[in-house]
Amino acid sequence: MARRHWAVVPAAGVGRRMGGAVPKQYLNLHGRPVIDHTLRTLVAHPRIARVIVAVSATDAWWSGTAYAEHPRIQRVAGGRERADSVLNGLLALQGEADAMDWVLVHDAARPCLHRSDLDRLLQALAGHPVGGLLAIPFSDTIKRADPAGRVLETVPREQLWRAFTPQMFRYAALREALERAREDGLLVTDESSAMERSGAAPLLIAGRSDNIKITSPEDLVLAGFFLERQGGG
């Protein structure tokens, strides 16, 4: 049985590390809000049935985006934390998504997702029982420090990966994992962490290194460069 694919984009964050009045997902990137670039790749993919965007109730910028009225976009209320926003997006699919349907969760501030990475993720996980995520193996030397910033040790990097998004899991399993984490009072920073708590072993899919997340002003400049190279600027 062919399973449908849904996407959830948590976009209720305020981007405190950027230090500006405008949340990072709405900053100008080549004449458009960051989130427009993010949503473009997801909406354009023929296998994604709908994109659920979780936006803050006090959001004053969403209505000015190119996708605010798009027929394949559904806005829902965001939560206090990322996991709350993702769970709200999953709840919005209740009664429509089947238990074994796939849900892709993608950061609103990752505007450089390439179609090839999206295709690779869908293909690699098509028959997987759990799901997985795009990631990049660490290439830098990793140091562990004490509270004073002094090096305690050099950490072997051979089995270390940087977790990216999208992260793709079965609808019912992901919803249950996030609900359980919330009930336990645990703050999970990505969907894979919630699935790992349930005993699952998500698959790591090597993706492109230009799928960066904007967390600082320097990242915005770098994202602009990557989009130009991709032809999306």
Short mmCIF file of C-alpha atoms in Angstrom, two decimals:
data_model
loop_
_atom_site.label_atom_id
_atom_site.label_comp_id
_atom_site.label_asym_id
_atom_site.label_seq_id
_atom_site.Cartn_x
_atom_site.Cartn_y
_atom_site.Cartn_z
CA MET A 1 0.00 0.00 0.00
CA ALA A 2 1.37 3.38 -1.01
CA ARG A 3 1.81 5.69 1.93
CA ARG A 4 1.24 9.42 1.78
CA HIS A 5 3.81 11.96 2.81
CA TRP A 6 3.02 15.01 4.90
CA ALA A 7 5.35 17.80 6.00
CA VAL A 8 5.34 19.78 9.25
CA VAL A 9 7.31 23.01 9.56
CA PRO A 10 7.59 24.43 13.12
CA ALA A 11 7.77 28.21 12.62
CA ALA A 12 6.76 29.69 15.96
CA GLY A 13 10.27 30.48 17.20
CA VAL A 14 11.48 34.01 17.88
CA GLY A 15 15.16 33.46 17.01
CA ARG A 16 16.70 35.02 20.12
CA ARG A 17 20.26 34.35 18.96
CA MET A 18 19.77 36.55 15.91
CA GLY A 19 19.21 39.54 18.20
CA GLY A 20 16.64 41.29 16.01
CA ALA A 21 12.99 42.26 16.25
CA VAL A 22 12.01 40.01 13.34
CA PRO A 23 12.07 36.21 13.83
CA LYS A 24 14.77 34.58 11.72
CA GLN A 25 12.29 32.71 9.53
CA TYR A 26 11.02 36.07 8.27
CA LEU A 27 14.32 37.80 7.65
CA ASN A 28 14.96 39.00 4.12
CA LEU A 29 16.88 36.54 1.97
CA HIS A 30 17.25 37.53 -1.67
CA GLY A 31 14.14 39.68 -1.52
CA ARG A 32 11.90 37.10 0.15
CA PRO A 33 11.39 35.87 3.71
CA VAL A 34 13.57 32.92 4.68
CA ILE A 35 10.50 30.72 5.13
CA ASP A 36 9.45 31.27 1.52
CA HIS A 37 12.62 29.56 0.35
CA THR A 38 12.08 26.80 2.90
CA LEU A 39 8.52 26.08 1.83
CA ARG A 40 9.20 26.30 -1.90
CA THR A 41 11.09 22.98 -2.04
CA LEU A 42 8.53 21.15 0.09
CA VAL A 43 5.47 22.45 -1.76
CA ALA A 44 7.03 21.71 -5.14
CA HIS A 45 7.61 18.03 -4.37
CA PRO A 46 4.84 15.91 -5.94
CA ARG A 47 4.89 13.28 -3.19
CA ILE A 48 4.14 15.69 -0.34
CA ALA A 49 0.39 15.92 0.07
CA ARG A 50 0.33 18.98 2.32
CA VAL A 51 2.62 21.16 4.38
CA ILE A 52 1.51 22.06 7.91
CA VAL A 53 3.11 25.28 9.19
CA ALA A 54 2.94 25.92 12.95
CA VAL A 55 2.94 29.67 13.54
CA SER A 56 2.76 31.69 16.75
CA ALA A 57 -0.64 33.12 17.65
CA THR A 58 0.93 36.58 17.83
CA ASP A 59 2.76 36.23 14.50
CA ALA A 60 2.58 39.47 12.49
CA TRP A 61 4.61 38.32 9.47
CA TRP A 62 3.12 35.07 8.16
CA SER A 63 0.34 36.80 6.20
CA GLY A 64 2.97 38.62 4.12
CA THR A 65 4.67 35.47 2.87
CA ALA A 66 4.19 33.98 -0.58
CA TYR A 67 2.64 30.80 0.83
CA ALA A 68 0.16 32.17 3.36
CA GLU A 69 -2.80 31.36 1.09
CA HIS A 70 -1.32 28.45 -0.83
CA PRO A 71 -3.81 25.55 -1.27
CA ARG A 72 -1.28 22.93 -0.13
CA ILE A 73 -0.31 24.87 3.01
CA GLN A 74 -2.22 24.62 6.29
CA ARG A 75 -1.51 26.99 9.16
CA VAL A 76 -1.86 25.77 12.74
CA ALA A 77 -1.07 27.32 16.10
CA GLY A 78 2.50 26.92 17.23
CA GLY A 79 3.56 25.93 20.72
CA ARG A 80 6.00 27.21 23.30
CA GLU A 81 8.71 24.78 22.25
CA ARG A 82 9.60 23.21 18.92
CA ALA A 83 8.23 19.82 19.97
CA ASP A 84 4.91 21.44 20.92
CA SER A 85 4.63 23.03 17.48
CA VAL A 86 5.42 19.74 15.74
CA LEU A 87 2.85 17.93 17.86
CA ASN A 88 0.23 20.55 17.02
CA GLY A 89 0.96 19.94 13.36
CA LEU A 90 0.52 16.20 13.82
CA LEU A 91 -2.74 16.69 15.68
CA ALA A 92 -4.03 18.75 12.77
CA LEU A 93 -3.67 15.64 10.60
CA GLN A 94 -5.72 13.48 12.98
CA GLY A 95 -8.42 11.61 11.11
CA GLU A 96 -6.74 12.23 7.75
CA ALA A 97 -3.26 10.76 8.03
CA ASP A 98 -2.99 6.99 8.39
CA ALA A 99 -0.90 5.53 11.18
CA MET A 100 1.79 4.37 8.75
CA ASP A 101 1.89 7.53 6.63
CA TRP A 102 5.17 9.40 6.59
CA VAL A 103 5.68 12.81 8.21
CA LEU A 104 8.67 14.96 7.31
CA VAL A 105 9.57 17.64 9.85
CA HIS A 106 11.73 20.45 8.52
CA ASP A 107 13.14 23.56 10.22
CA ALA A 108 11.62 26.83 9.04
CA ALA A 109 15.11 28.37 9.12
CA ARG A 110 16.67 25.84 6.73
CA PRO A 111 16.02 27.56 3.38
CA CYS A 112 18.67 25.72 1.36
CA LEU A 113 17.15 22.23 1.28
CA HIS A 114 17.96 20.78 -2.13
CA ARG A 115 15.50 18.65 -4.08
CA SER A 116 18.14 15.93 -4.42
CA ASP A 117 18.38 15.60 -0.61
CA LEU A 118 14.61 15.36 -0.34
CA ASP A 119 14.47 12.68 -3.02
CA ARG A 120 17.34 10.78 -1.36
CA LEU A 121 15.56 10.80 2.01
CA LEU A 122 12.27 9.54 0.58
CA GLN A 123 13.96 6.81 -1.42
CA ALA A 124 16.23 5.59 1.39
CA LEU A 125 13.41 5.33 3.91
CA ALA A 126 10.63 4.05 1.67
CA GLY A 127 10.61 0.57 3.18
CA HIS A 128 12.23 1.35 6.52
CA PRO A 129 10.25 0.33 9.62
CA VAL A 130 11.23 3.41 11.66
CA GLY A 131 12.40 6.35 9.55
CA GLY A 132 15.40 8.60 9.79
CA LEU A 133 16.96 11.95 9.08
CA LEU A 134 19.36 13.86 6.93
CA ALA A 135 22.71 14.28 8.64
CA ILE A 136 26.37 15.08 8.01
CA PRO A 137 29.35 13.19 9.48
CA PHE A 138 31.61 15.38 11.62
CA SER A 139 34.82 16.38 9.85
CA ASP A 140 36.21 18.74 12.50
CA THR A 141 38.23 17.69 15.53
CA ILE A 142 35.89 17.61 18.54
CA LYS A 143 36.95 18.80 21.99
CA ARG A 144 35.17 18.27 25.30
CA ALA A 145 35.64 21.17 27.73
CA ASP A 146 35.19 21.82 31.45
CA PRO A 147 33.04 24.73 32.75
CA ALA A 148 36.03 27.07 32.53
CA GLY A 149 36.53 26.36 28.84
CA ARG A 150 39.62 24.21 29.23
CA VAL A 151 40.02 21.10 27.09
CA LEU A 152 39.31 17.87 28.93
CA GLU A 153 39.72 15.51 26.00
CA THR A 154 39.56 15.08 22.25
CA VAL A 155 36.43 13.13 21.34
CA PRO A 156 36.66 10.48 18.61
CA ARG A 157 34.58 11.73 15.69
CA GLU A 158 34.27 8.56 13.61
CA GLN A 159 30.70 7.84 14.70
CA LEU A 160 29.52 11.42 15.26
CA TRP A 161 26.99 13.07 12.95
CA ARG A 162 25.37 16.50 12.80
CA ALA A 163 21.58 16.11 12.73
CA PHE A 164 19.82 18.05 9.97
CA THR A 165 16.25 18.13 8.72
CA PRO A 166 13.97 16.94 7.27
CA GLN A 167 13.50 14.13 9.74
CA MET A 168 10.99 11.55 8.52
CA PHE A 169 8.97 9.14 10.63
CA ARG A 170 5.68 7.25 10.65
CA TYR A 171 2.76 9.41 11.70
CA ALA A 172 1.44 7.39 14.65
CA ALA A 173 4.86 6.47 16.03
CA LEU A 174 6.12 10.05 15.95
CA ARG A 175 2.98 11.43 17.52
CA GLU A 176 3.13 8.87 20.32
CA ALA A 177 6.83 9.54 20.94
CA LEU A 178 6.30 13.30 21.19
CA GLU A 179 3.27 12.92 23.43
CA ARG A 180 5.19 10.60 25.74
CA ALA A 181 8.13 13.01 25.95
CA ARG A 182 5.79 15.85 26.88
CA GLU A 183 4.05 13.75 29.51
CA ASP A 184 7.46 12.93 30.99
CA GLY A 185 8.39 16.61 31.09
CA LEU A 186 11.32 16.06 28.73
CA LEU A 187 12.33 18.76 26.26
CA VAL A 188 13.43 17.06 23.02
CA THR A 189 15.24 19.20 20.48
CA ASP A 190 14.44 17.07 17.45
CA GLU A 191 12.10 14.29 16.39
CA SER A 192 14.82 11.66 16.29
CA SER A 193 15.47 12.19 20.02
CA ALA A 194 11.84 11.45 20.78
CA MET A 195 11.91 8.32 18.65
CA GLU A 196 15.15 7.15 20.26
CA ARG A 197 13.49 7.36 23.68
CA SER A 198 10.89 4.89 22.48
CA GLY A 199 13.61 2.38 21.59
CA ALA A 200 13.72 3.10 17.86
CA ALA A 201 16.95 3.39 15.88
CA PRO A 202 16.48 6.04 13.16
CA LEU A 203 18.56 5.76 10.02
CA LEU A 204 21.10 8.47 9.20
CA ILE A 205 21.03 9.61 5.57
CA ALA A 206 24.08 11.56 4.40
CA GLY A 207 22.90 14.87 2.99
CA ARG A 208 24.38 18.02 1.51
CA SER A 209 26.41 20.29 3.77
CA ASP A 210 24.73 23.42 2.36
CA ASN A 211 21.44 22.52 4.08
CA ILE A 212 22.32 24.94 6.87
CA LYS A 213 20.14 26.29 9.66
CA ILE A 214 20.11 30.04 10.14
CA THR A 215 20.99 30.83 13.75
CA SER A 216 23.27 33.85 13.39
CA PRO A 217 23.63 36.84 11.02
CA GLU A 218 26.61 35.13 9.38
CA ASP A 219 24.40 32.17 8.50
CA LEU A 220 22.04 34.45 6.59
CA VAL A 221 24.88 35.62 4.36
CA LEU A 222 26.04 32.04 3.83
CA ALA A 223 22.51 30.89 2.99
CA GLY A 224 22.30 33.60 0.35
CA PHE A 225 25.53 32.34 -1.20
CA PHE A 226 24.28 28.74 -1.23
CA LEU A 227 20.96 29.72 -2.81
CA GLU A 228 22.79 31.56 -5.57
CA ARG A 229 24.88 28.46 -6.27
CA GLN A 230 21.73 26.34 -6.33
CA GLY A 231 20.04 28.73 -8.72
CA GLY A 232 17.36 29.68 -6.23
CA GLY A 233 18.51 33.21 -5.49
#
